[in-house]
Short mmCIF file of C-alpha atoms in Angstrom, two decimals:
data_model
loop_
_atom_site.label_atom_id
_atom_site.label_comp_id
_atom_site.label_asym_id
_atom_site.label_seq_id
_atom_site.Cartn_x
_atom_site.Cartn_y
_atom_site.Cartn_z
CA VAL A 1 -13.03 -7.77 -39.00
CA PRO A 2 -12.15 -11.07 -37.05
CA CYS A 3 -15.15 -10.60 -34.62
CA GLU A 4 -17.80 -8.14 -33.51
CA VAL A 5 -17.07 -4.44 -33.10
CA PHE A 6 -18.62 -3.22 -29.86
CA CYS A 7 -17.47 0.38 -30.07
CA PHE A 8 -15.62 2.71 -32.40
CA ARG A 9 -14.62 6.36 -32.56
CA PHE A 10 -13.42 8.76 -35.20
CA CYS A 11 -10.16 10.62 -34.48
CA PRO A 12 -11.07 14.31 -33.81
CA SER A 13 -7.83 15.59 -35.38
CA HIS A 14 -7.75 13.11 -38.33
CA PRO A 15 -11.39 12.30 -39.34
CA ASN A 16 -10.23 9.57 -41.67
CA ILE A 17 -8.86 7.55 -38.87
CA ILE A 18 -11.28 5.33 -36.96
CA VAL A 19 -10.45 2.86 -34.09
CA GLY A 20 -12.69 0.17 -32.86
CA GLY A 21 -12.97 -2.09 -29.85
CA LEU A 22 -13.58 -5.81 -30.47
CA ALA A 23 -15.26 -8.69 -28.68
CA SER A 24 -11.85 -10.35 -28.50
CA GLY A 25 -10.29 -7.59 -26.47
CA GLN A 26 -8.38 -6.31 -29.42
CA VAL A 27 -8.43 -2.95 -31.11
CA CYS A 28 -8.30 -2.22 -34.79
CA MET A 29 -7.73 0.89 -36.99
CA TRP A 30 -9.17 1.95 -40.31
CA ASP A 31 -7.97 4.57 -42.64
CA LEU A 32 -10.86 6.01 -44.76
CA ALA A 33 -8.53 8.13 -46.86
CA GLU A 34 -7.13 4.96 -48.55
CA ALA A 35 -10.70 3.61 -48.99
CA ARG A 36 -11.95 6.93 -50.56
CA LYS A 37 -8.95 7.14 -52.88
CA ALA A 38 -9.64 3.50 -54.14
CA HIS A 39 -13.30 4.31 -54.39
CA SER A 40 -12.55 7.44 -56.54
CA GLU A 41 -10.23 5.60 -58.87
CA GLU A 42 -12.88 2.93 -59.35
CA ASN A 43 -15.52 5.45 -60.12
CA ALA A 44 -13.16 7.06 -62.71
CA LEU A 45 -12.69 3.69 -64.43
CA THR A 46 -16.44 3.14 -64.68
CA ASP A 47 -17.15 6.79 -65.65
CA SER A 48 -19.56 7.09 -62.64
CA ALA A 49 -21.02 10.43 -62.16
CA GLU A 50 -22.08 9.73 -58.63
CA SER A 51 -19.72 11.48 -56.21
CA LYS A 52 -21.66 11.47 -52.92
CA GLU A 53 -21.01 8.61 -50.48
CA GLY A 54 -23.88 6.40 -49.24
CA GLY A 55 -26.33 3.91 -50.66
CA ALA A 56 -25.09 2.13 -53.70
CA ASN A 57 -21.97 4.32 -53.56
CA THR A 58 -20.87 3.35 -50.13
CA ILE A 59 -17.14 2.99 -49.75
CA HIS A 60 -15.64 -0.18 -48.15
CA ALA A 61 -12.60 0.15 -45.91
CA GLN A 62 -10.36 -2.74 -44.89
CA ILE A 63 -8.74 -2.87 -41.44
CA LYS A 64 -5.42 -1.09 -41.70
CA MET A 65 -4.03 -2.51 -38.31
CA LEU A 66 -5.13 -5.09 -35.69
CA SER A 67 -3.61 -5.31 -32.29
CA ALA A 68 -1.94 -8.43 -31.02
CA VAL A 69 -4.32 -10.75 -29.16
CA ASP A 70 -2.05 -11.35 -26.21
CA GLN A 71 -1.31 -7.67 -25.73
CA GLY A 72 -4.83 -6.33 -25.19
CA HIS A 73 -7.86 -6.79 -22.93
CA LYS A 74 -8.94 -10.33 -21.86
CA ARG A 75 -12.61 -9.58 -22.34
CA THR A 76 -14.85 -7.56 -24.70
CA ILE A 77 -14.01 -3.82 -25.05
CA THR A 78 -16.93 -1.92 -23.91
CA ASP A 79 -16.00 1.69 -24.57
CA LEU A 80 -13.06 3.85 -25.76
CA VAL A 81 -12.20 7.58 -25.99
CA TRP A 82 -9.45 9.55 -27.71
CA LEU A 83 -6.99 11.40 -25.36
CA PRO A 84 -6.92 15.10 -25.94
CA PRO A 85 -3.66 16.62 -27.29
CA THR A 86 -2.74 17.92 -23.80
CA LEU A 87 -2.73 14.56 -22.13
CA GLU A 88 -0.36 11.66 -23.15
CA ALA A 89 0.61 8.25 -21.71
CA GLY A 90 4.28 8.09 -21.28
CA ASP A 91 6.92 5.30 -21.44
CA ARG A 92 6.94 4.70 -17.59
CA ASN A 93 3.24 3.70 -17.46
CA LYS A 94 2.18 7.20 -16.43
CA PHE A 95 0.20 9.98 -17.76
CA ALA A 96 1.73 13.45 -18.34
CA ARG A 97 0.54 16.85 -19.46
CA LYS A 98 1.76 18.12 -22.81
CA PRO A 99 1.68 21.62 -24.31
CA LYS A 100 -1.03 21.77 -26.98
CA GLU A 101 1.51 23.13 -29.59
CA ALA A 102 3.94 20.23 -29.00
CA GLN A 103 1.23 17.54 -29.70
CA PRO A 104 -1.52 19.05 -32.05
CA ALA A 105 -2.57 15.69 -33.40
CA GLN A 106 -4.37 13.10 -31.38
CA THR A 107 -2.64 9.78 -31.61
CA GLN A 108 -3.58 8.05 -28.37
CA PHE A 109 -6.86 6.49 -27.14
CA LEU A 110 -8.04 4.74 -24.06
CA THR A 111 -10.07 1.52 -23.79
CA ILE A 112 -11.95 -0.19 -21.00
CA ALA A 113 -13.35 -3.69 -20.78
CA GLY A 114 -14.74 -6.26 -18.26
CA ASP A 115 -11.30 -7.43 -17.26
CA GLY A 116 -10.60 -4.69 -14.76
CA GLN A 117 -8.01 -2.89 -16.90
CA LEU A 118 -7.66 0.49 -18.52
CA LEU A 119 -5.36 0.48 -21.62
CA VAL A 120 -3.89 3.31 -23.65
CA TRP A 121 -3.00 2.79 -27.29
CA ASP A 122 -0.92 4.73 -29.64
CA THR A 123 -1.67 4.79 -33.45
CA ARG A 124 2.02 5.82 -34.14
CA ARG A 125 3.19 2.44 -32.74
CA ALA A 126 0.60 0.76 -34.93
CA ILE A 127 2.19 2.51 -38.02
CA GLU A 128 5.67 1.53 -36.84
CA VAL A 129 4.61 -2.07 -36.63
CA LEU A 130 2.91 -2.03 -39.98
CA GLU A 131 6.07 -0.50 -41.59
CA GLN A 132 8.34 -3.02 -39.86
CA GLU A 133 6.16 -5.88 -41.20
CA LYS A 134 5.95 -4.67 -44.89
CA GLY A 135 9.21 -2.80 -45.14
CA PRO A 136 9.79 0.04 -47.70
CA LYS A 137 9.19 -2.31 -50.75
CA GLY A 138 6.54 -4.43 -49.23
CA GLU A 139 9.05 -6.87 -47.90
CA PRO A 140 9.72 -7.58 -44.17
CA GLY A 141 11.76 -4.77 -42.74
CA GLU A 142 14.73 -4.86 -40.54
CA LYS A 143 14.27 -4.64 -36.78
CA THR A 144 15.95 -1.94 -34.77
CA GLU A 145 17.40 -2.54 -31.18
CA LYS A 146 14.29 -0.88 -29.82
CA ASP A 147 12.02 -3.14 -31.88
CA LYS A 148 13.85 -6.33 -30.74
CA LYS A 149 13.25 -5.46 -27.06
CA MET A 150 9.48 -4.93 -27.64
CA LYS A 151 6.82 -7.66 -28.01
CA GLU A 152 5.70 -8.64 -31.49
CA GLY A 153 2.63 -6.67 -32.85
CA TRP A 154 0.74 -3.73 -31.79
CA GLY A 155 0.24 -3.53 -28.05
CA ALA A 156 -0.99 -1.22 -25.38
CA LYS A 157 1.35 1.62 -24.40
CA LEU A 158 0.00 1.83 -20.93
CA VAL A 159 -1.87 -0.61 -18.56
CA MET A 160 -3.68 0.48 -15.49
CA PRO A 161 -5.48 -2.02 -13.20
CA LEU A 162 -8.95 -0.95 -11.86
CA PRO A 163 -9.42 -2.77 -8.54
CA HIS A 164 -12.40 -2.10 -6.21
CA THR A 165 -11.28 0.23 -3.36
CA ASP A 166 -12.70 -2.08 -0.73
CA SER A 167 -12.56 -5.69 -2.04
CA GLY A 168 -9.71 -5.40 -4.48
CA ALA A 169 -11.85 -7.26 -7.10
CA GLU A 170 -11.59 -6.32 -10.71
CA LEU A 171 -14.14 -3.70 -11.83
CA SER A 172 -16.05 -4.64 -14.99
CA VAL A 173 -16.39 -1.08 -16.54
CA THR A 174 -19.01 -0.58 -19.32
CA SER A 175 -18.88 3.19 -20.21
CA LEU A 176 -16.75 6.21 -19.49
CA ILE A 177 -16.33 9.93 -19.66
CA LEU A 178 -13.03 11.66 -19.76
CA ASP A 179 -12.49 14.82 -17.68
CA VAL A 180 -9.36 16.77 -18.57
CA PRO A 181 -9.52 20.33 -17.42
CA LYS A 182 -7.67 23.17 -19.26
CA GLU A 183 -5.82 24.10 -16.12
CA GLU A 184 -2.42 22.26 -16.17
CA ASN A 185 -2.46 21.72 -12.31
CA ALA A 186 -5.95 20.16 -12.24
CA ILE A 187 -6.58 16.48 -11.69
CA CYS A 188 -7.40 14.55 -14.98
CA ARG A 189 -10.11 11.94 -14.20
CA LEU A 190 -12.06 9.14 -15.71
CA LEU A 191 -15.77 8.88 -14.70
CA ALA A 192 -17.23 5.49 -15.41
CA VAL A 193 -19.91 2.96 -14.52
CA THR A 194 -19.67 -0.82 -14.00
CA GLU A 195 -21.79 -3.78 -14.81
CA ASP A 196 -23.00 -3.84 -11.21
CA GLY A 197 -24.35 -0.34 -11.38
CA GLU A 198 -21.46 1.34 -9.55
CA TYR A 199 -20.15 4.86 -10.29
CA ILE A 200 -16.28 4.94 -10.17
CA THR A 201 -13.76 7.76 -10.18
CA VAL A 202 -10.34 7.02 -11.56
CA ASN A 203 -7.64 9.64 -11.28
CA LEU A 204 -5.37 9.39 -14.27
CA LEU A 205 -2.96 12.11 -13.36
CA GLU A 206 -2.57 13.92 -10.04
CA PRO A 207 -0.51 17.02 -10.01
CA ASN A 208 2.51 16.75 -7.68
CA THR A 209 3.18 19.00 -4.78
CA GLU A 210 5.99 20.82 -6.52
CA GLY A 211 3.61 22.34 -9.06
CA ALA A 212 5.11 20.57 -12.15
CA LYS A 213 2.94 19.70 -15.08
CA GLY A 214 2.24 16.32 -13.46
CA THR A 215 3.77 12.95 -13.85
CA VAL A 216 2.03 11.11 -10.95
CA ALA A 217 -0.30 8.31 -12.02
CA GLY A 218 -3.50 7.80 -9.93
CA GLY A 219 -5.91 4.92 -9.93
CA VAL A 220 -9.40 4.19 -8.68
CA ARG A 221 -10.23 6.79 -6.01
CA ALA A 222 -13.90 6.29 -5.32
CA VAL A 223 -16.60 3.61 -5.91
CA SER A 224 -20.25 4.60 -5.20
CA LEU A 225 -23.29 2.25 -5.39
CA GLY A 226 -25.80 3.53 -7.91
CA HIS A 227 -28.14 1.07 -9.70
CA TYR A 228 -28.51 -2.60 -8.82
CA GLY A 229 -27.56 -3.61 -12.36
CA PRO A 230 -25.89 -2.64 -15.57
#
């Protein structure tokens, strides 16, 4: 790891996948399946009878993918959360509802930091970049027209500024809770706190008036003074 890991989360639908937020503002991804496979092969070669993980039998996982330093947060990532299968960040910098059957796996996660921005990352894009870099035989792969138009490396899929509703200053968010109701016409929100002890409400998706599944992005809707410090 290039620097300190300040937060990490296991993927609910793929427990072997872990993502972490770094002090540099980057995110990284680990795949424990590969580490466990290598560990099992090593035990087989040494005729080790120990099968349980932990203690002297701890597995060691290397970072599978690291995001581009210029396509992430500008300050330390303080918290992250996986998006549920029913909510997805689209290509137009907006959130949208998805039927659970159409997106059973969780591939996107949301990060916050002290730079006043909310970012959404997609692990599918990380795999695409990794395959492009290595190619089918470990050699650099050929870039498609879509790849040529995109920036180099793994970057955020969605960027949402978090300005203060009164002053417009950047909100330095420290921790969050995601609120995604089961009802498709309900507002999807982010509840968070800042370094200054404020409580904020961020609407990620607001159902439109026509009753569709929702394609309207929200933003910071309320800032309330709570504590006088972090």
